[in-house]
XYZ file of C-alpha atoms in Angstrom:
761
model
C -44.015 -21.839 -46.431
C -42.463 -18.497 -45.562
C -41.755 -17.807 -49.237
C -45.332 -18.700 -50.123
C -46.627 -16.280 -47.498
C -44.324 -13.523 -48.692
C -45.361 -13.985 -52.310
C -49.037 -13.914 -51.415
C -48.496 -10.845 -49.256
C -46.867 -9.091 -52.203
C -49.797 -9.910 -54.443
C -52.184 -8.426 -51.904
C -50.161 -5.284 -51.197
C -51.870 -1.961 -51.909
C -49.998 1.029 -53.308
C -49.219 2.150 -49.787
C -49.337 -0.040 -46.710
C -52.544 0.571 -44.767
C -52.486 1.452 -41.118
C -52.583 -1.510 -38.749
C -55.718 -0.086 -37.181
C -57.656 -0.458 -40.452
C -61.070 -2.043 -40.024
C -60.999 -3.771 -43.416
C -63.849 -6.273 -43.635
C -61.373 -8.783 -45.065
C -59.125 -8.624 -41.999
C -58.452 -11.919 -40.257
C -60.220 -12.077 -36.878
C -58.447 -11.570 -33.563
C -58.095 -14.712 -31.433
C -58.574 -14.051 -27.711
C -56.546 -16.234 -25.317
C -55.842 -16.505 -21.586
C -52.536 -18.378 -21.856
C -50.815 -16.070 -19.341
C -53.832 -16.284 -16.984
C -55.155 -12.936 -18.156
C -57.107 -12.014 -21.276
C -55.099 -11.059 -24.367
C -54.866 -12.024 -28.043
C -52.563 -14.409 -29.877
C -50.827 -11.542 -31.681
C -50.353 -9.489 -28.491
C -49.034 -12.361 -26.344
C -45.204 -12.569 -26.502
C -44.938 -16.359 -26.434
C -45.304 -19.108 -29.022
C -48.985 -20.060 -28.980
C -51.631 -21.432 -31.318
C -55.346 -21.024 -30.635
C -58.095 -22.910 -32.457
C -61.642 -21.616 -32.097
C -64.849 -23.625 -31.818
C -65.921 -22.449 -35.270
C -62.669 -23.624 -36.842
C -62.895 -27.008 -35.121
C -66.474 -27.549 -36.260
C -65.664 -26.653 -39.865
C -62.702 -29.036 -39.888
C -64.673 -31.796 -38.193
C -62.228 -31.849 -35.290
C -63.660 -33.702 -32.290
C -60.457 -34.558 -30.387
C -57.017 -33.134 -29.654
C -55.463 -36.025 -31.588
C -57.061 -34.626 -34.759
C -55.491 -31.201 -34.139
C -51.884 -32.346 -33.944
C -51.247 -32.163 -37.669
C -52.361 -28.526 -37.804
C -50.498 -27.097 -34.789
C -46.781 -26.538 -35.489
C -44.450 -28.190 -33.005
C -47.164 -30.518 -31.663
C -46.968 -34.230 -32.485
C -48.629 -37.350 -31.187
C -47.598 -40.882 -30.349
C -50.935 -42.600 -30.778
C -51.977 -46.186 -30.300
C -55.669 -45.399 -30.727
C -58.442 -45.402 -28.157
C -57.270 -43.846 -24.914
C -53.610 -44.268 -25.822
C -52.249 -40.935 -27.047
C -49.118 -39.167 -25.836
C -48.418 -35.604 -26.925
C -45.010 -34.111 -27.688
C -44.163 -30.435 -28.131
C -40.810 -29.294 -29.542
C -39.124 -32.663 -29.422
C -39.538 -33.330 -25.701
C -41.115 -36.763 -26.002
C -42.263 -38.862 -23.059
C -40.390 -41.957 -24.259
C -39.665 -43.022 -20.691
C -40.942 -42.440 -17.216
C -44.554 -42.198 -16.143
C -45.196 -38.457 -16.321
C -46.025 -36.574 -19.517
C -43.862 -33.760 -20.862
C -46.917 -31.783 -21.965
C -49.378 -30.343 -19.459
C -53.056 -30.919 -20.211
C -55.714 -28.662 -18.700
C -59.503 -28.537 -18.790
C -60.041 -24.863 -17.986
C -58.097 -24.468 -14.698
C -57.887 -28.192 -13.912
C -54.861 -30.397 -14.723
C -56.194 -33.664 -16.149
C -53.064 -35.661 -17.013
C -51.591 -36.831 -13.698
C -48.500 -39.038 -13.695
C -49.135 -42.700 -12.893
C -47.105 -45.887 -12.748
C -48.737 -47.816 -15.607
C -47.453 -48.188 -19.137
C -50.310 -45.833 -20.091
C -49.438 -43.345 -17.357
C -48.219 -40.643 -19.756
C -51.403 -40.877 -21.767
C -53.706 -37.887 -21.678
C -57.442 -38.207 -21.778
C -58.783 -37.083 -25.142
C -62.234 -35.623 -24.440
C -64.752 -34.693 -27.082
C -64.339 -31.006 -27.979
C -68.000 -30.178 -28.523
C -69.085 -26.798 -27.120
C -65.585 -25.628 -26.281
C -64.735 -21.963 -26.733
C -61.243 -22.779 -28.013
C -58.114 -24.869 -27.603
C -54.824 -23.175 -26.719
C -51.454 -24.835 -27.351
C -48.539 -23.128 -25.564
C -45.087 -24.127 -26.822
C -41.994 -24.145 -24.622
C -41.653 -24.715 -20.856
C -44.672 -23.439 -18.936
C -43.399 -24.415 -15.494
C -43.823 -20.928 -14.038
C -47.607 -20.837 -14.417
C -48.442 -24.505 -15.037
C -45.915 -26.443 -12.964
C -44.339 -29.860 -13.461
C -44.966 -31.921 -16.593
C -45.333 -28.754 -18.677
C -41.679 -28.786 -19.719
C -42.492 -29.136 -23.410
C -45.597 -27.011 -23.340
C -49.232 -27.008 -22.299
C -52.550 -27.812 -23.972
C -55.580 -25.983 -22.574
C -59.221 -26.758 -23.320
C -61.338 -23.679 -22.621
C -65.061 -24.500 -22.259
C -67.902 -22.102 -22.959
C -69.121 -20.617 -19.689
C -72.803 -20.865 -18.686
C -74.710 -17.773 -19.829
C -77.227 -16.386 -17.271
C -78.778 -13.985 -19.795
C -80.477 -16.376 -22.238
C -81.642 -19.887 -23.020
C -79.607 -21.761 -25.614
C -79.307 -25.274 -26.967
C -77.554 -27.121 -29.753
C -77.396 -30.607 -31.170
C -75.084 -32.377 -33.600
C -75.393 -35.768 -35.290
C -72.540 -37.327 -37.261
C -72.833 -40.516 -39.266
C -70.092 -42.130 -41.331
C -68.673 -45.347 -42.686
C -65.073 -46.567 -42.564
C -63.540 -48.474 -45.463
C -62.847 -52.021 -44.310
C -64.703 -51.301 -41.072
C -68.306 -50.386 -40.366
C -70.681 -47.603 -39.382
C -69.708 -44.815 -36.994
C -71.991 -42.422 -35.150
C -71.724 -39.446 -32.810
C -74.447 -37.513 -31.001
C -73.594 -34.254 -29.215
C -76.009 -31.998 -27.352
C -75.845 -28.842 -25.231
C -78.391 -26.922 -23.196
C -77.897 -23.624 -21.378
C -80.524 -22.569 -18.822
C -80.562 -19.208 -16.966
C -81.828 -20.394 -13.574
C -81.858 -16.868 -12.133
C -81.735 -14.132 -14.753
C -78.283 -12.501 -14.885
C -77.223 -14.371 -11.713
C -77.267 -18.161 -12.094
C -77.014 -20.410 -15.146
C -76.542 -24.108 -15.853
C -74.836 -25.508 -18.959
C -74.831 -29.247 -19.698
C -73.052 -30.986 -22.584
C -73.401 -34.661 -23.446
C -71.734 -36.941 -26.004
C -72.330 -40.488 -27.224
C -69.837 -41.826 -29.739
C -69.303 -45.127 -31.521
C -66.325 -45.781 -33.796
C -66.248 -49.019 -35.745
C -63.191 -51.237 -35.770
C -61.162 -52.395 -38.764
C -58.641 -54.825 -37.229
C -59.429 -58.533 -36.763
C -58.425 -60.936 -34.017
C -57.715 -64.369 -35.515
C -57.528 -67.549 -33.408
C -55.711 -70.403 -35.155
C -56.557 -74.057 -34.544
C -52.955 -75.237 -34.978
C -50.675 -72.324 -34.160
C -47.250 -72.647 -35.847
C -44.130 -72.695 -33.698
C -41.199 -70.341 -34.430
C -38.702 -71.327 -37.120
C -36.023 -72.127 -34.545
C -33.802 -73.887 -37.094
C -32.956 -70.556 -38.721
C -31.382 -68.997 -35.601
C -30.921 -71.816 -33.090
C -32.952 -69.881 -30.510
C -36.681 -69.742 -29.900
C -36.412 -66.171 -28.610
C -34.842 -64.763 -31.770
C -36.409 -67.185 -34.273
C -38.760 -65.810 -36.951
C -42.441 -66.289 -36.348
C -44.119 -69.283 -37.964
C -46.427 -68.930 -40.966
C -49.673 -67.722 -39.382
C -51.292 -66.697 -42.684
C -51.723 -70.226 -44.059
C -52.470 -71.886 -40.692
C -56.067 -73.144 -40.221
C -58.385 -70.566 -38.643
C -60.523 -71.567 -35.665
C -62.281 -68.209 -35.068
C -62.002 -64.829 -36.773
C -63.309 -61.958 -34.650
C -63.981 -59.121 -37.100
C -63.238 -55.450 -36.421
C -62.440 -55.979 -32.731
C -61.003 -52.494 -32.154
C -64.401 -50.785 -32.127
C -64.684 -48.000 -29.575
C -67.546 -46.530 -27.536
C -67.407 -43.333 -25.518
C -69.930 -41.537 -23.335
C -69.306 -38.229 -21.600
C -71.165 -35.511 -19.772
C -69.917 -32.082 -18.774
C -71.881 -29.661 -16.611
C -71.116 -26.259 -15.129
C -73.102 -23.881 -12.946
C -72.211 -20.199 -12.825
C -73.305 -18.263 -9.741
C -72.913 -14.480 -9.529
C -74.282 -13.364 -6.163
C -72.677 -9.939 -6.604
C -71.054 -8.006 -9.418
C -67.671 -8.841 -7.899
C -67.995 -12.555 -7.085
C -68.380 -15.439 -9.553
C -68.478 -19.079 -8.443
C -68.398 -21.866 -11.042
C -68.719 -25.473 -9.858
C -68.360 -28.055 -12.623
C -68.217 -31.798 -13.217
C -66.942 -33.877 -16.102
C -67.356 -37.620 -16.602
C -66.085 -39.743 -19.467
C -65.952 -43.484 -20.025
C -64.293 -45.077 -23.020
C -64.301 -48.773 -23.868
C -62.570 -50.548 -26.719
C -62.896 -54.181 -27.775
C -59.256 -54.349 -28.789
C -56.332 -52.060 -29.565
C -55.627 -50.365 -32.898
C -52.629 -52.721 -33.291
C -51.868 -55.316 -35.928
C -49.046 -57.862 -36.033
C -45.950 -56.500 -37.779
C -45.421 -60.027 -39.122
C -47.234 -60.817 -41.418
C -48.424 -57.190 -41.710
C -52.114 -57.848 -42.399
C -54.643 -55.867 -40.349
C -55.012 -58.624 -37.768
C -53.611 -60.093 -34.561
C -53.037 -63.868 -34.665
C -53.424 -65.963 -31.486
C -53.023 -69.563 -30.338
C -55.868 -69.072 -27.821
C -59.064 -67.004 -27.815
C -58.042 -64.190 -25.454
C -59.797 -60.840 -25.851
C -57.847 -57.602 -25.350
C -60.351 -55.026 -24.053
C -59.481 -51.572 -22.793
C -61.512 -49.278 -20.550
C -60.736 -45.758 -19.386
C -62.953 -44.105 -16.778
C -62.319 -40.506 -15.805
C -64.204 -37.933 -13.773
C -63.377 -34.599 -12.201
C -65.265 -32.245 -9.902
C -64.039 -28.662 -9.692
C -64.926 -25.290 -8.225
C -63.543 -22.031 -9.597
C -64.077 -18.774 -7.720
C -63.218 -15.271 -8.899
C -63.486 -12.138 -6.780
C -62.854 -8.705 -8.292
C -61.288 -6.247 -5.837
C -61.003 -3.610 -8.534
C -57.230 -3.254 -8.420
C -56.809 -7.056 -8.564
C -58.695 -10.316 -9.009
C -58.498 -13.283 -6.658
C -58.893 -16.668 -8.355
C -59.247 -20.011 -6.586
C -59.359 -23.295 -8.517
C -60.080 -26.498 -6.582
C -60.483 -29.922 -8.153
C -60.594 -33.621 -7.372
C -60.196 -36.135 -10.179
C -60.198 -39.906 -10.555
C -59.022 -42.078 -13.413
C -58.844 -45.829 -13.869
C -57.364 -47.425 -16.971
C -57.782 -51.183 -17.379
C -56.149 -53.009 -20.262
C -55.629 -56.683 -21.097
C -53.121 -58.094 -23.572
C -52.698 -61.590 -24.976
C -49.322 -63.016 -23.886
C -49.516 -66.670 -24.975
C -47.152 -66.473 -27.945
C -44.808 -64.051 -26.163
C -44.299 -66.411 -23.236
C -43.879 -69.476 -25.459
C -41.027 -67.788 -27.341
C -39.405 -66.601 -24.119
C -39.641 -70.104 -22.581
C -38.694 -72.047 -25.716
C -34.968 -71.987 -25.020
C -35.724 -73.464 -21.582
C -37.395 -76.518 -23.099
C -40.994 -75.326 -23.414
C -41.409 -76.158 -27.097
C -45.197 -76.412 -27.349
C -48.315 -74.362 -26.610
C -50.540 -77.193 -25.373
C -50.121 -77.945 -21.629
C -50.685 -81.635 -22.422
C -47.455 -81.488 -24.447
C -45.474 -79.535 -21.843
C -46.584 -76.060 -22.892
C -47.665 -73.113 -20.732
C -51.108 -72.833 -22.330
C -53.035 -69.561 -22.555
C -51.625 -66.536 -20.759
C -52.440 -62.854 -20.520
C -51.328 -59.643 -18.889
C -53.697 -57.172 -17.255
C -52.931 -53.694 -15.968
C -55.123 -51.814 -13.516
C -54.232 -48.237 -12.876
C -56.584 -46.386 -10.510
C -55.382 -42.966 -9.409
C -56.902 -39.926 -7.765
C -55.672 -36.370 -7.545
C -56.525 -33.286 -5.500
C -55.415 -29.895 -6.799
C -55.678 -26.442 -5.289
C -54.461 -23.233 -6.872
C -55.020 -19.725 -5.589
C -53.671 -16.594 -7.219
C -54.011 -12.830 -7.047
C -53.450 -10.869 -10.230
C -53.442 -7.179 -10.978
C -56.078 -5.444 -13.077
C -55.938 -2.155 -14.918
C -53.855 -0.559 -17.664
C -50.793 0.695 -15.822
C -47.231 -0.149 -16.886
C -46.825 -2.740 -14.122
C -48.741 -6.045 -14.097
C -48.246 -8.757 -11.521
C -49.512 -12.183 -10.537
C -48.694 -14.195 -7.406
C -50.057 -17.547 -6.349
C -49.678 -20.908 -4.690
C -50.370 -24.469 -5.762
C -50.811 -27.819 -3.998
C -51.237 -31.301 -5.480
C -51.845 -34.655 -3.801
C -51.794 -37.709 -6.061
C -52.465 -41.320 -5.061
C -51.938 -44.187 -7.498
C -52.262 -47.962 -7.077
C -50.811 -49.611 -10.168
C -51.211 -53.396 -10.516
C -49.704 -55.569 -13.268
C -50.899 -59.175 -13.285
C -49.483 -61.758 -15.723
C -51.225 -65.105 -15.388
C -51.070 -68.515 -17.087
C -53.852 -70.649 -15.528
C -52.476 -73.972 -16.856
C -48.734 -73.344 -16.431
C -48.238 -74.670 -12.891
C -46.801 -78.045 -14.013
C -43.888 -76.369 -15.823
C -43.499 -73.092 -13.896
C -44.587 -74.166 -10.427
C -47.189 -71.403 -10.375
C -49.999 -69.922 -12.432
C -48.658 -66.487 -11.494
C -45.977 -65.575 -14.012
C -45.436 -62.098 -12.622
C -47.563 -59.786 -10.474
C -46.468 -56.338 -9.357
C -48.210 -53.871 -7.091
C -46.850 -50.344 -6.859
C -48.915 -47.940 -4.748
C -47.536 -44.437 -4.940
C -48.226 -41.087 -3.330
C -46.937 -37.827 -4.731
C -47.324 -34.409 -3.135
C -46.251 -31.085 -4.590
C -46.398 -27.552 -3.274
C -45.337 -24.433 -5.141
C -45.301 -20.658 -5.010
C -45.217 -18.741 -8.276
C -44.936 -15.170 -9.440
C -45.148 -13.354 -12.753
C -44.146 -9.697 -13.151
C -44.461 -7.577 -16.290
C -43.248 -4.010 -16.689
C -43.656 -1.710 -19.695
C -40.323 0.105 -19.835
C -41.715 2.192 -22.697
C -44.880 2.048 -24.756
C -43.084 -0.461 -26.997
C -40.579 -2.311 -24.801
C -41.827 -4.793 -22.206
C -39.913 -7.061 -19.831
C -41.327 -10.018 -17.962
C -40.038 -12.240 -15.174
C -41.651 -15.336 -13.747
C -40.580 -17.865 -11.174
C -41.910 -21.004 -9.532
C -40.417 -22.380 -6.302
C -41.548 -25.962 -5.736
C -41.189 -28.904 -3.382
C -42.188 -32.493 -4.203
C -42.405 -35.611 -2.042
C -42.826 -39.113 -3.461
C -43.476 -42.245 -1.391
C -43.832 -45.682 -2.935
C -44.329 -49.187 -1.517
C -43.975 -51.916 -4.102
C -43.967 -55.682 -4.150
C -43.747 -58.333 -6.840
C -44.185 -62.107 -6.961
C -44.290 -64.820 -9.593
C -42.444 -67.579 -11.380
C -40.331 -65.092 -13.359
C -39.218 -63.150 -10.295
C -38.503 -63.998 -6.671
C -40.779 -62.234 -4.173
C -39.528 -58.698 -3.622
C -40.701 -55.767 -1.582
C -39.430 -52.230 -1.667
C -40.284 -48.949 -0.020
C -38.763 -45.808 -1.465
C -38.948 -42.140 -0.645
C -37.683 -39.200 -2.619
C -37.742 -35.441 -2.414
C -37.236 -32.864 -5.107
C -37.101 -29.107 -5.018
C -36.110 -26.333 -7.300
C -36.800 -22.998 -8.870
C -38.079 -22.629 -12.429
C -37.479 -19.110 -13.755
C -38.770 -17.480 -16.919
C -37.389 -14.334 -18.576
C -39.125 -12.593 -21.464
C -38.443 -9.405 -23.406
C -40.708 -8.106 -26.164
C -40.677 -5.087 -28.435
C -43.842 -3.963 -30.216
C -43.070 -1.833 -33.269
C -46.770 -1.129 -33.826
C -50.014 -3.034 -33.160
C -49.190 -5.420 -36.001
C -45.491 -6.209 -35.504
C -43.688 -7.648 -32.488
C -40.452 -9.439 -31.661
C -39.795 -11.314 -28.426
C -37.272 -13.507 -26.676
C -37.802 -16.027 -23.876
C -35.564 -18.117 -21.639
C -37.361 -20.597 -19.390
C -36.765 -23.726 -17.348
C -39.031 -26.775 -17.173
C -39.170 -29.738 -14.799
C -40.613 -33.269 -14.616
C -40.755 -35.562 -11.576
C -38.935 -38.854 -11.213
C -40.593 -41.971 -9.806
C -40.120 -45.446 -8.388
C -40.329 -48.578 -10.542
C -40.223 -52.335 -10.084
C -36.888 -53.997 -10.978
C -36.777 -56.366 -13.942
C -36.158 -60.072 -13.114
C -32.396 -60.143 -12.566
C -32.094 -63.900 -13.185
C -33.677 -63.629 -16.654
C -31.959 -60.379 -17.611
C -28.502 -60.965 -16.134
C -26.653 -60.846 -19.462
C -28.440 -57.698 -20.621
C -27.784 -55.908 -17.339
C -24.128 -56.966 -17.348
C -23.672 -55.468 -20.822
C -24.736 -52.128 -19.314
C -22.444 -52.513 -16.301
C -25.350 -53.274 -13.949
C -26.267 -56.137 -11.648
C -29.904 -55.041 -11.324
C -32.132 -52.438 -12.903
C -32.694 -49.173 -11.010
C -35.685 -49.048 -8.674
C -35.988 -45.290 -9.123
C -35.089 -42.684 -11.711
C -34.589 -39.004 -11.082
C -36.330 -35.904 -12.423
C -35.346 -34.331 -15.717
C -35.157 -30.624 -16.538
C -34.932 -28.452 -19.626
C -33.662 -24.963 -20.374
C -35.307 -23.428 -23.429
C -34.202 -20.319 -25.354
C -36.506 -18.824 -27.961
C -36.644 -15.860 -30.346
C -39.843 -15.091 -32.216
C -41.786 -12.561 -34.223
C -45.506 -11.916 -34.769
C -46.711 -9.913 -37.736
C -49.809 -8.804 -39.612
C -49.703 -7.203 -43.044
C -51.980 -5.520 -45.562
C -54.981 -4.466 -43.532
C -54.463 -7.545 -41.374
C -55.316 -9.897 -44.213
C -51.994 -11.716 -43.715
C -50.658 -13.085 -40.442
C -47.111 -14.440 -40.228
C -45.691 -15.741 -36.938
C -42.382 -17.544 -36.594
C -39.862 -18.529 -33.937
C -36.626 -20.426 -33.436
C -35.565 -22.262 -30.286
C -32.726 -24.136 -28.613
C -33.323 -26.564 -25.715
C -30.883 -28.301 -23.394
C -32.602 -31.305 -21.817
C -30.808 -32.727 -18.770
C -31.273 -36.238 -17.369
C -33.657 -37.370 -20.113
C -36.051 -40.044 -18.868
C -36.008 -42.746 -21.534
C -37.051 -46.380 -21.764
C -34.227 -48.931 -21.828
C -35.093 -52.185 -23.609
C -33.125 -55.288 -22.674
C -32.984 -57.144 -26.014
C -32.188 -60.639 -24.754
C -34.877 -60.878 -22.072
C -37.422 -58.423 -23.476
C -38.027 -56.364 -20.343
C -38.099 -52.570 -20.171
C -37.249 -50.053 -17.461
C -36.748 -46.297 -17.313
C -33.423 -44.569 -16.681
C -31.990 -41.080 -16.886
C -30.276 -41.640 -20.220
C -28.224 -38.447 -20.311
C -28.513 -34.994 -21.847
C -30.020 -34.032 -25.187
C -30.039 -30.991 -27.452
C -33.135 -29.931 -29.384
C -32.999 -27.251 -32.081
C -35.906 -26.137 -34.178
C -38.252 -23.524 -35.548
C -41.960 -23.002 -36.231
C -43.784 -20.928 -38.842
C -47.501 -20.170 -39.009
C -49.113 -18.171 -41.794
C -52.699 -17.232 -42.622
C -53.782 -15.268 -45.675
C -57.191 -14.017 -46.689
C -56.553 -14.073 -50.422
C -59.842 -12.416 -51.278
C -63.373 -12.352 -49.944
C -64.282 -15.919 -49.034
C -60.914 -17.598 -49.733
C -58.480 -18.256 -46.874
C -55.156 -20.106 -46.913
C -53.398 -21.407 -43.775
C -49.953 -23.005 -43.573
C -47.569 -24.215 -40.904
C -44.072 -25.669 -40.905
C -41.992 -26.938 -37.993
C -38.635 -28.619 -37.506
C -37.411 -30.292 -34.327
C -33.942 -31.875 -34.407
C -33.564 -33.792 -31.129
C -30.426 -35.844 -30.356
C -28.398 -37.023 -27.368
C -25.255 -34.955 -27.001
C -23.145 -37.647 -25.317
C -22.975 -41.409 -24.884
C -24.023 -43.302 -21.757
C -22.769 -46.883 -21.335
C -25.272 -47.590 -18.537
C -28.270 -46.985 -20.804
C -26.808 -47.769 -24.214
C -27.457 -44.294 -25.612
C -24.987 -42.936 -28.168
C -23.989 -39.340 -28.856
C -25.888 -38.087 -31.898
C -28.612 -40.705 -31.507
C -32.116 -39.407 -32.224
C -34.623 -39.157 -29.403
C -37.487 -41.596 -29.650
C -40.842 -40.658 -31.173
C -39.836 -37.193 -32.424
C -40.659 -36.406 -36.068
C -38.064 -33.944 -37.326
C -40.413 -32.244 -39.796
C -44.134 -31.477 -39.674
C -46.200 -29.278 -41.965
C -49.804 -28.493 -42.798
C -51.799 -26.555 -45.362
C -55.514 -25.680 -45.438
C -57.542 -23.967 -48.124
C -61.065 -22.767 -47.340
C -63.644 -21.075 -49.549
C -67.053 -19.731 -48.526
C -69.643 -17.973 -50.665
C -72.997 -16.464 -49.700
C -76.094 -17.847 -51.377
C -78.616 -15.672 -49.523
C -78.419 -13.280 -46.583
C -78.660 -16.226 -44.176
C -77.223 -19.127 -46.174
C -73.723 -19.806 -47.466
C -71.821 -22.693 -48.983
C -68.270 -23.611 -48.059
C -65.591 -26.118 -48.816
C -62.178 -26.831 -47.355
C -59.294 -29.209 -47.817
C -56.754 -29.850 -45.062
C -53.487 -31.742 -45.495
C -50.889 -32.502 -42.832
C -47.418 -34.012 -43.165
C -45.497 -35.806 -40.410
C -41.878 -36.714 -41.067
C -40.054 -39.899 -40.187
C -39.278 -40.692 -36.567
C -37.498 -43.409 -34.626
C -39.414 -45.889 -32.476
C -38.226 -48.616 -30.146
C -40.151 -51.851 -29.539
C -38.095 -55.079 -29.443
C -35.593 -53.299 -31.711
C -34.952 -49.701 -32.713
C -36.475 -48.910 -36.110
C -37.895 -46.105 -38.230
C -41.513 -45.008 -38.557
C -41.900 -43.629 -42.098
C -43.273 -40.196 -42.928
C -46.893 -39.781 -43.961
C -49.461 -37.291 -45.242
C -53.144 -37.235 -44.294
C -55.743 -35.268 -46.242
C -59.319 -34.391 -45.274
C -62.036 -32.855 -47.448
C -65.235 -31.149 -46.345
C -68.070 -29.304 -48.156
C -71.241 -27.940 -46.642
C -73.979 -25.387 -46.134
C -74.159 -22.894 -43.258
C -77.310 -21.170 -42.072
C -77.805 -18.818 -39.150
C -78.902 -21.703 -36.930
C -77.976 -24.921 -38.752
C -75.115 -26.474 -40.648
C -74.778 -29.546 -42.872
C -71.586 -30.949 -44.346
C -70.286 -33.943 -46.241
C -66.775 -35.064 -45.358
C -64.062 -37.483 -46.320
C -61.393 -38.106 -43.690
C -58.157 -39.706 -44.903
C -59.061 -38.897 -48.482
C -56.241 -40.963 -50.012
C -56.822 -43.918 -47.653
C -53.244 -43.648 -46.387
C -52.058 -46.529 -44.211
C -49.888 -45.036 -41.476
C -47.587 -46.629 -38.906
C -48.480 -44.375 -35.982
C -46.543 -46.150 -33.261
C -44.840 -49.372 -32.205
C -46.145 -49.720 -28.646
C -44.297 -51.635 -25.980
C -45.803 -54.929 -24.914
C -47.371 -55.023 -21.451
C -45.399 -58.215 -20.874
C -42.039 -58.590 -22.614
C -40.809 -57.358 -25.978
C -39.880 -60.346 -28.138
C -38.136 -60.048 -31.535
C -40.488 -60.792 -34.402
C -43.659 -60.270 -32.358
C -43.900 -56.482 -32.488
C -47.269 -54.910 -33.170
C -47.907 -51.626 -34.976
C -50.589 -49.057 -34.228
C -52.264 -47.658 -37.309
C -54.730 -44.961 -38.295
C -58.371 -45.196 -39.326
C -58.871 -45.920 -43.054
C -60.817 -43.619 -45.358
C -64.053 -42.516 -43.687
C -66.961 -40.824 -45.491
C -69.846 -39.220 -43.653
C -72.455 -36.546 -43.019
C -72.388 -33.970 -40.190
C -75.645 -32.178 -39.221
C -75.908 -29.554 -36.475
C -78.567 -27.160 -35.222
C -78.529 -24.389 -32.624
C -81.551 -22.952 -30.819
């Protein structure tokens, strides 16, 4: 990629290099960001950052963060579809624990709180309609963004209400998915100046339907495992479900519906004071997950009983942001209260039969001594209060400062219920396993950021965040698979996360910088696995029971980077290299003989990598964009208590990612133009861990879009997943137990062709 950029730059070079201040009409536009909590541009901000504007997202047909991951270097996704997406930046994957490694913000509001459920690390993925931009900050952002930003931070920046004019827009998208059905999205925005120049209201609404393409197949005579081949039901290959008689086939069960509304009111009683209350509500429902059975590998899930697997995700947040301009400094207060409840059900009938087979349960039918139908359901309600207040300097002097405080209060009430209504005759109870784990987490922090211009070119920056965290959990579990237990745990954590940055600006178009920063993620309590069932697995790790708590993990990151523009700013080339030492990595530990999973601090890891971004305006109307990233993440020592081995790859980290986009636009009249673009993204192989450790293969996805743009309307035809690539996105853990031969794979949407129409008023 770098060689391509250099070659193109040479082809564009004039006889003598133009001044950086040139106002060439072909110059690439500046991208304004507020990553460091003050306005700047991507090229002037001495950190690794990518910004994607609303215009770019609309042209690409991007409606969610998940669709951006292939185009942002260093950002990858572990997706299971629906509301199940975990983000990774620079190899720091959330393969264990309940807190994410990537912070997720809607304006000033954190919207990815840690929870206790298996989906606790999953960020909401709101529709991106009427956003100003998305900012992706790479590297630890603990100084300004706190815990769970150890890998980086994703910020969604909405358009502010405009008190000077009326405005409205609408967008309708219709498409069809190969092997699925019809999809449709309706977006709308209205901006109303309630009091001219003083008060304005902006409301955005979205309705979205995505068809499914995976079937749920209920068999009338479900085959038992081929126990003769291994001598054990638990490890035996699955029976032949493809040729078994079908009782019911539920087509395309993984269809998804989403409704959201976002509203903000800006109030400017004086020239110095701005108050912006806002609300956001989103509800997502899905008839079934985007999973299919690894065996036999057809796009279906096979069942002995008709048990649906719905998912719902309800989220809302109310926030108030206040800004007061003192002249020499601005005071900013951001207050928010959010609530989220994820409910998910999973069929467990075949899983439990295989796990009970070696204990004499050799049938499904209760009349023949079987356990009958069974399922697992998770309920994960949590609420969070956040308050941040900061004072930051204004003006153009050599010294810039920012000081602030932060408080968070999180309450979660995770429930896992595994029931078999007809199993009492063989298990003594219909309750296989039920766990309740209410949790309360409080955090308080003080932070500071100081920047001093030693010369007009040399700048030094120091940041620090002093924090305290308190976690209190009261858990209990009951059921046939576990004796009744009750536990109450408390934990405290404290620390200081520093950040050091030095940058040198040669001229307005060329900069080098270096950063050293520390990141942090909380630990948490967890329910122990059933010791009686998992005794052999635990003994192999030198344990008598699984840990009821795991500690925090931290990372030190060291980065060198450069930002450059060439040839009248028609070429932009940014690159960086980094080294990370990750201590106490929170990682899932799978017990292979009983199928249960818990989290432990697996040891230390080393991550090395680099990122390159290039954009070239080849000539009027034709633009080329490329990115390339490498992230080599491995454990640096073995740990007998978790089974990790020195040199072993971290889970869910693709070593290589790359993207390329080519866009062409040509004017037809003064107000009408035609455009076309093709976008391709590559994600390298990674290692996943379900019932066994295995490899997810690399893949490439390509999207094509052509359209017409007018001053106030736009129409485009698109093909997403042009080559109809079938991708193994993830091998998600079971909500129950992980049984060999019964893994399920999450996959991507097949080729989708559609029409996108939008109009602004």
